[in-house]
Amino acid sequence: MKYTALLVLLFCSLTAFSQSILKGEIKDELNRPIVGATIYLEELQKGTTTNFDGLYTLKDIPEGTYTVTIRTLGYQTKKEKIEFSSNAIETFNTTLKEDYGSLDEVVISASRNPEYLSEIPASITVVNSVKLKEYTKLTSNINEILAYTVPGLAVSTGTSSNWGQTLRGRSLLVMVDGIPQSTPLRNGQLGIESINANDLSRVEVIKGATSIFGNGGNGGFINYITKSPNTTKKISGTTDVWGTSQLSDTKDALGYGAYQSLTGQLNKFNYYVSGSFEHTGNKYDAKGVPLLPTYGFDNTKTYSSYGKLEYLISENQKLTLNGNLYKSRQDSPFIPVFGNAQVFNAEGDYSLEAGYGVKGSIPGEKPTGSQLINGRLKYNLNAIFSGTTDFETDLYYSKAESIFFYSDKFENGGQSVVNSEKYGLRPNFNTQINSLDGWDVSLIYGLDLLRDKTNQGLLDGRLWVPNIELKSIAPYLQATLKLNNNWVFKGGIRYDDLNMDIVDYSTLPYSPKGDGNFNPSISVQGGQLAFNNLAFNLGLRYIEHQEFIPYISYSQGFSIADLGSILRSAIAENINDIQLEPAVTNNYEFGFISKFNNLRLEAVGYYSTSNLGTGVAFSDALNTFIPSVQPQKIFGGEVSIDYAFPNNKLVVGASYSYVEGLKNGVGDENNLSYVGGDVISPPKLTAHITWKPIEKLSASLRMLNTGDRKRFDPFLDAKGNYAFRHTEFPVEGYTLVNLSATYDVKPNIAISLGINNLLNAYYLPARSQWAAPLRTFTAAGEGANARLGITYNF
């Protein structure tokens, strides 16, 4: 018996001794190491991944010939047959080419882990670096860029405020590298304009309710992914300078800007730093009238800086420190003359005059605008727990200050400022379980810790929204199961536990309509408010054939209504009597992607319900804003198509977005009425054509059409005049055309020209129309304006 055991032991030792090793290095076309690439032996169903230096080692390979597959997100897959002899060390180094196919865009935000767009059962738009580069030749305004490129996102307001720029009729969460920029405790509606577009590698827009990042994402979220070091040189960079001017009226309308970035590699350190400055002049509508300065872009100085430093601790550990500053200050020589709307009869015939600016100043008024500071320290540890799990955690800090325009709606007038300060910690694990009876299983799990301190006061020291301190703990788990590379199933759960401390405060006398009817000051006893929410998401996608990749999904989201707006308008004397509850959204959708050679088609339909409105509503009876308690049903669809001609000299595309919303009284589901324009945007049609007649020259023509939305009837107000209610004024459609062109003088020098509103159309942005009853927001759109720039790469 002991001889048999000895022979078995000897056989196993010889077998182990005869096995080989595969090692090598994986790089991209710029000779940079590729981190996290998968090296897989199909016949043996075993593999490994590359470390931060792009190196890998795969052991215990028996003698034979096997197919080695190298695959990673964003690059073309490579396969190679390799013969392994007994007890040998085989070396396989290779270079992977980037895969620019739109079906294989890399998306991080959907589940906090890199995935292929075509394998995610959700509607996602990625505005990649190529598109960003094209659009920054036209404008620095990221609101405008996203309005043209993201189906389902409402058209731009034409101002620095994104109030009404909803996503599929729901509120959205804005993030920079996952760091929240929105201020849901007192939503100043300025979050979209929070970073310089030149510092972005891409923008990921996840549409539909999502629980992956918690409070505020009922309609989805926008995640700005910043640039990373992208060279093995010690130093390289980009210099960009430009000038801007109005074409409809050039008096004091000249502006200018400059951007500089530097990137490189020094031993184990990789770095990327940048800075920019832009100054705008006067801005005019198509008739040469100065634009309404409220939330305007005229006479604005914008500063931004950004930096990222990476340090490779070891082959599987990396430390990243990054941060950015974005500051805009408008100091306009104009004061506002607000718009005027008049309704003539019960049929709703009306006239609408846009507000405008006149030379002057308001004594004591300070420059308006925002300042945002973000900082993040991130740690990565890969291939732990027998190589199955990657771990990352980040500690972040964010501070925002938003100064608003002077308003006579305060007693004795004043300017308000929203202050928000956030701290967060986010440990996150990603575990891969490969080839389990044909299933590949991925688990993403972790914890979000957040502390958010927010208030809103006046610059003279009066407190309008009391100090609110939010502490949040949210564990989550997301699972992905892939069956035989044909089906992808996703499911997730997240539990949010939120606790808020609110100090004692007194409301300010305020006149919401600006009619001199001030609400009285009320002393409110503070205290604690607590919310918790359990959210689920499920999705299924069929991925075998690229000609038809359908999906179906269900997801939940939740948000606290704009708490600050409610607290500052409180009529109760105790915080516990205000009766707040979170708005929970259920989103159902079906869609597909199809790709035929150079043609790409995407379509999606969705339906979402919420127990409450996702914002606040104005009460005429109370002369104040109150929580929106009416349940909502929102539905719509999006379709986009792109085609590149075989020679790639001509690329065309178009998209169409439609959304509609209904609300009903509590307990009365059959009494339906339409939702206002602050939630539901008019239909949006976009089209683009890019022509490259020669290698050095390319030109693009882009069109955006906003449709009509006339859903509401006027009523007789207290004075016996016909009027439309808050956010329910009719919207008349309009069309805008933009032109841009770039010429490469040398391989590293290019000049560009962009013309916005090429036809000099006179129009009122959609928000200027549906918000007309407030008068404050009724501004005309900017007339024809140009941007001339030169870019130098070294």
mmCIF file of N, CA and C in Angstrom, residues 3-63:
data_model
loop_
_atom_site.group_PDB
_atom_site.id
_atom_site.type_symbol
_atom_site.label_atom_id
_atom_site.label_comp_id
_atom_site.label_asym_id
_atom_site.label_seq_id
_atom_site.Cartn_x
_atom_site.Cartn_y
_atom_site.Cartn_z
ATOM 1 N N TYR A 3 3.813 1.504 -1.188
ATOM 2 C CA TYR A 3 4.476 1.692 -2.478
ATOM 3 C C TYR A 3 3.531 2.363 -3.487
ATOM 4 N N THR A 4 2.232 1.983 -3.400
ATOM 5 C CA THR A 4 1.253 2.612 -4.290
ATOM 6 C C THR A 4 1.173 4.116 -4.027
ATOM 7 N N ALA A 5 1.121 4.497 -2.757
ATOM 8 C CA ALA A 5 1.063 5.913 -2.398
ATOM 9 C C ALA A 5 2.313 6.641 -2.856
ATOM 10 N N LEU A 6 3.441 5.977 -2.752
ATOM 11 C CA LEU A 6 4.692 6.588 -3.175
ATOM 12 C C LEU A 6 4.706 6.825 -4.673
ATOM 13 N N LEU A 7 4.178 5.834 -5.468
ATOM 14 C CA LEU A 7 4.119 5.986 -6.921
ATOM 15 C C LEU A 7 3.184 7.129 -7.317
ATOM 16 N N VAL A 8 2.042 7.234 -6.632
ATOM 17 C CA VAL A 8 1.107 8.320 -6.916
ATOM 18 C C VAL A 8 1.760 9.672 -6.637
ATOM 19 N N LEU A 9 2.455 9.768 -5.510
ATOM 20 C CA LEU A 9 3.124 11.000 -5.151
ATOM 21 C C LEU A 9 4.197 11.362 -6.170
ATOM 22 N N LEU A 10 4.934 10.370 -6.618
ATOM 23 C CA LEU A 10 5.981 10.603 -7.604
ATOM 24 C C LEU A 10 5.384 11.058 -8.939
ATOM 25 N N PHE A 11 4.254 10.440 -9.337
ATOM 26 C CA PHE A 11 3.598 10.819 -10.592
ATOM 27 C C PHE A 11 3.119 12.270 -10.542
ATOM 28 N N CYS A 12 2.509 12.654 -9.402
ATOM 29 C CA CYS A 12 2.013 14.031 -9.257
ATOM 30 C C CYS A 12 3.168 15.023 -9.272
ATOM 31 N N SER A 13 4.280 14.651 -8.671
ATOM 32 C CA SER A 13 5.428 15.545 -8.654
ATOM 33 C C SER A 13 5.981 15.739 -10.052
ATOM 34 N N LEU A 14 6.059 14.633 -10.835
ATOM 35 C CA LEU A 14 6.562 14.726 -12.205
ATOM 36 C C LEU A 14 5.624 15.562 -13.073
ATOM 37 N N THR A 15 4.298 15.374 -12.846
ATOM 38 C CA THR A 15 3.323 16.145 -13.611
ATOM 39 C C THR A 15 3.460 17.637 -13.333
ATOM 40 N N ALA A 16 3.570 17.982 -12.040
ATOM 41 C CA ALA A 16 3.721 19.381 -11.679
ATOM 42 C C ALA A 16 5.022 19.944 -12.220
ATOM 43 N N PHE A 17 6.081 19.113 -12.173
ATOM 44 C CA PHE A 17 7.390 19.567 -12.630
ATOM 45 C C PHE A 17 7.408 19.800 -14.133
ATOM 46 N N SER A 18 6.523 19.062 -14.862
ATOM 47 C CA SER A 18 6.535 19.164 -16.316
ATOM 48 C C SER A 18 5.712 20.322 -16.842
ATOM 49 N N GLN A 19 5.028 21.047 -15.966
ATOM 50 C CA GLN A 19 4.170 22.119 -16.425
ATOM 51 C C GLN A 19 4.969 23.391 -16.674
ATOM 52 N N SER A 20 4.445 24.224 -17.615
ATOM 53 C CA SER A 20 5.184 25.384 -18.098
ATOM 54 C C SER A 20 4.607 26.682 -17.552
ATOM 55 N N ILE A 21 5.289 27.770 -17.916
ATOM 56 C CA ILE A 21 4.911 29.118 -17.482
ATOM 57 C C ILE A 21 4.816 30.019 -18.707
ATOM 58 N N LEU A 22 3.777 30.884 -18.727
ATOM 59 C CA LEU A 22 3.630 31.895 -19.764
ATOM 60 C C LEU A 22 3.767 33.262 -19.101
ATOM 61 N N LYS A 23 4.620 34.113 -19.652
ATOM 62 C CA LYS A 23 4.808 35.439 -19.096
ATOM 63 C C LYS A 23 4.961 36.434 -20.239
ATOM 64 N N GLY A 24 4.786 37.714 -19.943
ATOM 65 C CA GLY A 24 4.934 38.700 -20.993
ATOM 66 C C GLY A 24 4.492 40.079 -20.564
ATOM 67 N N GLU A 25 4.371 40.962 -21.554
ATOM 68 C CA GLU A 25 4.039 42.362 -21.331
ATOM 69 C C GLU A 25 3.038 42.804 -22.385
ATOM 70 N N ILE A 26 2.008 43.525 -21.969
ATOM 71 C CA ILE A 26 0.971 44.016 -22.871
ATOM 72 C C ILE A 26 1.007 45.541 -22.869
ATOM 73 N N LYS A 27 1.130 46.130 -24.077
ATOM 74 C CA LYS A 27 1.188 47.585 -24.215
ATOM 75 C C LYS A 27 0.204 48.049 -25.274
ATOM 76 N N ASP A 28 -0.034 49.383 -25.299
ATOM 77 C CA ASP A 28 -0.854 49.952 -26.355
ATOM 78 C C ASP A 28 0.049 50.503 -27.458
ATOM 79 N N GLU A 29 -0.549 51.148 -28.442
ATOM 80 C CA GLU A 29 0.207 51.611 -29.601
ATOM 81 C C GLU A 29 1.151 52.766 -29.284
ATOM 82 N N LEU A 30 0.957 53.408 -28.121
ATOM 83 C CA LEU A 30 1.859 54.472 -27.689
ATOM 84 C C LEU A 30 2.912 53.957 -26.724
ATOM 85 N N ASN A 31 3.052 52.636 -26.672
ATOM 86 C CA ASN A 31 4.058 51.974 -25.837
ATOM 87 C C ASN A 31 3.772 52.134 -24.344
ATOM 88 N N ARG A 32 2.494 52.365 -23.984
ATOM 89 C CA ARG A 32 2.122 52.479 -22.583
ATOM 90 C C ARG A 32 1.609 51.134 -22.088
ATOM 91 N N PRO A 33 1.926 50.746 -20.845
ATOM 92 C CA PRO A 33 1.419 49.479 -20.315
ATOM 93 C C PRO A 33 -0.095 49.507 -20.170
ATOM 94 N N ILE A 34 -0.728 48.377 -20.466
ATOM 95 C CA ILE A 34 -2.177 48.245 -20.309
ATOM 96 C C ILE A 34 -2.450 47.497 -19.021
ATOM 97 N N VAL A 35 -3.161 48.139 -18.136
ATOM 98 C CA VAL A 35 -3.461 47.570 -16.821
ATOM 99 C C VAL A 35 -4.750 46.763 -16.886
ATOM 100 N N GLY A 36 -4.765 45.587 -16.277
ATOM 101 C CA GLY A 36 -5.985 44.806 -16.159
ATOM 102 C C GLY A 36 -6.400 44.030 -17.383
ATOM 103 N N ALA A 37 -5.497 43.898 -18.374
ATOM 104 C CA ALA A 37 -5.818 43.070 -19.545
ATOM 105 C C ALA A 37 -5.901 41.605 -19.129
ATOM 106 N N THR A 38 -6.849 40.878 -19.718
ATOM 107 C CA THR A 38 -7.047 39.461 -19.394
ATOM 108 C C THR A 38 -6.267 38.583 -20.368
ATOM 109 N N ILE A 39 -5.476 37.659 -19.833
ATOM 110 C CA ILE A 39 -4.765 36.650 -20.628
ATOM 111 C C ILE A 39 -5.429 35.315 -20.304
ATOM 112 N N TYR A 40 -5.994 34.657 -21.321
ATOM 113 C CA TYR A 40 -6.869 33.514 -21.069
ATOM 114 C C TYR A 40 -6.537 32.366 -22.028
ATOM 115 N N LEU A 41 -6.392 31.170 -21.474
ATOM 116 C CA LEU A 41 -6.188 29.956 -22.274
ATOM 117 C C LEU A 41 -7.538 29.256 -22.390
ATOM 118 N N GLU A 42 -8.121 29.320 -23.605
ATOM 119 C CA GLU A 42 -9.488 28.857 -23.781
ATOM 120 C C GLU A 42 -9.640 27.370 -23.483
ATOM 121 N N GLU A 43 -8.686 26.552 -23.993
ATOM 122 C CA GLU A 43 -8.821 25.101 -23.823
ATOM 123 C C GLU A 43 -8.715 24.687 -22.357
ATOM 124 N N LEU A 44 -7.927 25.424 -21.570
ATOM 125 C CA LEU A 44 -7.744 25.080 -20.155
ATOM 126 C C LEU A 44 -8.677 25.857 -19.235
ATOM 127 N N GLN A 45 -9.355 26.864 -19.785
ATOM 128 C CA GLN A 45 -10.261 27.715 -19.013
ATOM 129 C C GLN A 45 -9.575 28.271 -17.764
ATOM 130 N N LYS A 46 -8.399 28.850 -18.000
ATOM 131 C CA LYS A 46 -7.675 29.486 -16.908
ATOM 132 C C LYS A 46 -7.009 30.740 -17.448
ATOM 133 N N GLY A 47 -6.763 31.707 -16.555
ATOM 134 C CA GLY A 47 -6.175 32.941 -17.023
ATOM 135 C C GLY A 47 -5.649 33.797 -15.887
ATOM 136 N N THR A 48 -5.195 35.003 -16.247
ATOM 137 C CA THR A 48 -4.683 35.957 -15.288
ATOM 138 C C THR A 48 -4.852 37.350 -15.886
ATOM 139 N N THR A 49 -4.384 38.384 -15.183
ATOM 140 C CA THR A 49 -4.484 39.751 -15.670
ATOM 141 C C THR A 49 -3.145 40.460 -15.513
ATOM 142 N N THR A 50 -2.961 41.531 -16.278
ATOM 143 C CA THR A 50 -1.732 42.311 -16.190
ATOM 144 C C THR A 50 -1.773 43.244 -14.983
ATOM 145 N N ASN A 51 -0.573 43.544 -14.459
ATOM 146 C CA ASN A 51 -0.473 44.458 -13.328
ATOM 147 C C ASN A 51 -0.336 45.898 -13.829
ATOM 148 N N PHE A 52 0.010 46.817 -12.934
ATOM 149 C CA PHE A 52 0.092 48.225 -13.315
ATOM 150 C C PHE A 52 1.228 48.511 -14.289
ATOM 151 N N ASP A 53 2.186 47.591 -14.405
ATOM 152 C CA ASP A 53 3.269 47.742 -15.377
ATOM 153 C C ASP A 53 2.981 47.012 -16.679
ATOM 154 N N GLY A 54 1.764 46.452 -16.800
ATOM 155 C CA GLY A 54 1.406 45.722 -18.010
ATOM 156 C C GLY A 54 1.999 44.327 -18.075
ATOM 157 N N LEU A 55 2.561 43.829 -16.981
ATOM 158 C CA LEU A 55 3.213 42.516 -16.957
ATOM 159 C C LEU A 55 2.255 41.450 -16.432
ATOM 160 N N TYR A 56 2.480 40.194 -16.862
ATOM 161 C CA TYR A 56 1.657 39.085 -16.382
ATOM 162 C C TYR A 56 2.486 37.819 -16.312
ATOM 163 N N THR A 57 2.025 36.880 -15.481
ATOM 164 C CA THR A 57 2.622 35.535 -15.369
ATOM 165 C C THR A 57 1.505 34.541 -15.142
ATOM 166 N N LEU A 58 1.480 33.493 -15.964
ATOM 167 C CA LEU A 58 0.483 32.425 -15.835
ATOM 168 C C LEU A 58 1.226 31.100 -15.680
ATOM 169 N N LYS A 59 1.016 30.419 -14.555
ATOM 170 C CA LYS A 59 1.774 29.218 -14.221
ATOM 171 C C LYS A 59 0.950 27.955 -14.438
ATOM 172 N N ASP A 60 1.635 26.810 -14.256
ATOM 173 C CA ASP A 60 1.001 25.472 -14.257
ATOM 174 C C ASP A 60 0.271 25.188 -15.560
ATOM 175 N N ILE A 61 0.977 25.326 -16.679
ATOM 176 C CA ILE A 61 0.408 25.041 -17.995
ATOM 177 C C ILE A 61 0.960 23.711 -18.489
ATOM 178 N N PRO A 62 0.127 22.697 -18.684
ATOM 179 C CA PRO A 62 0.618 21.399 -19.157
ATOM 180 C C PRO A 62 1.099 21.469 -20.604
ATOM 181 N N GLU A 63 1.865 20.470 -21.004
ATOM 182 C CA GLU A 63 2.404 20.421 -22.361
ATOM 183 C C GLU A 63 1.271 20.355 -23.387
#
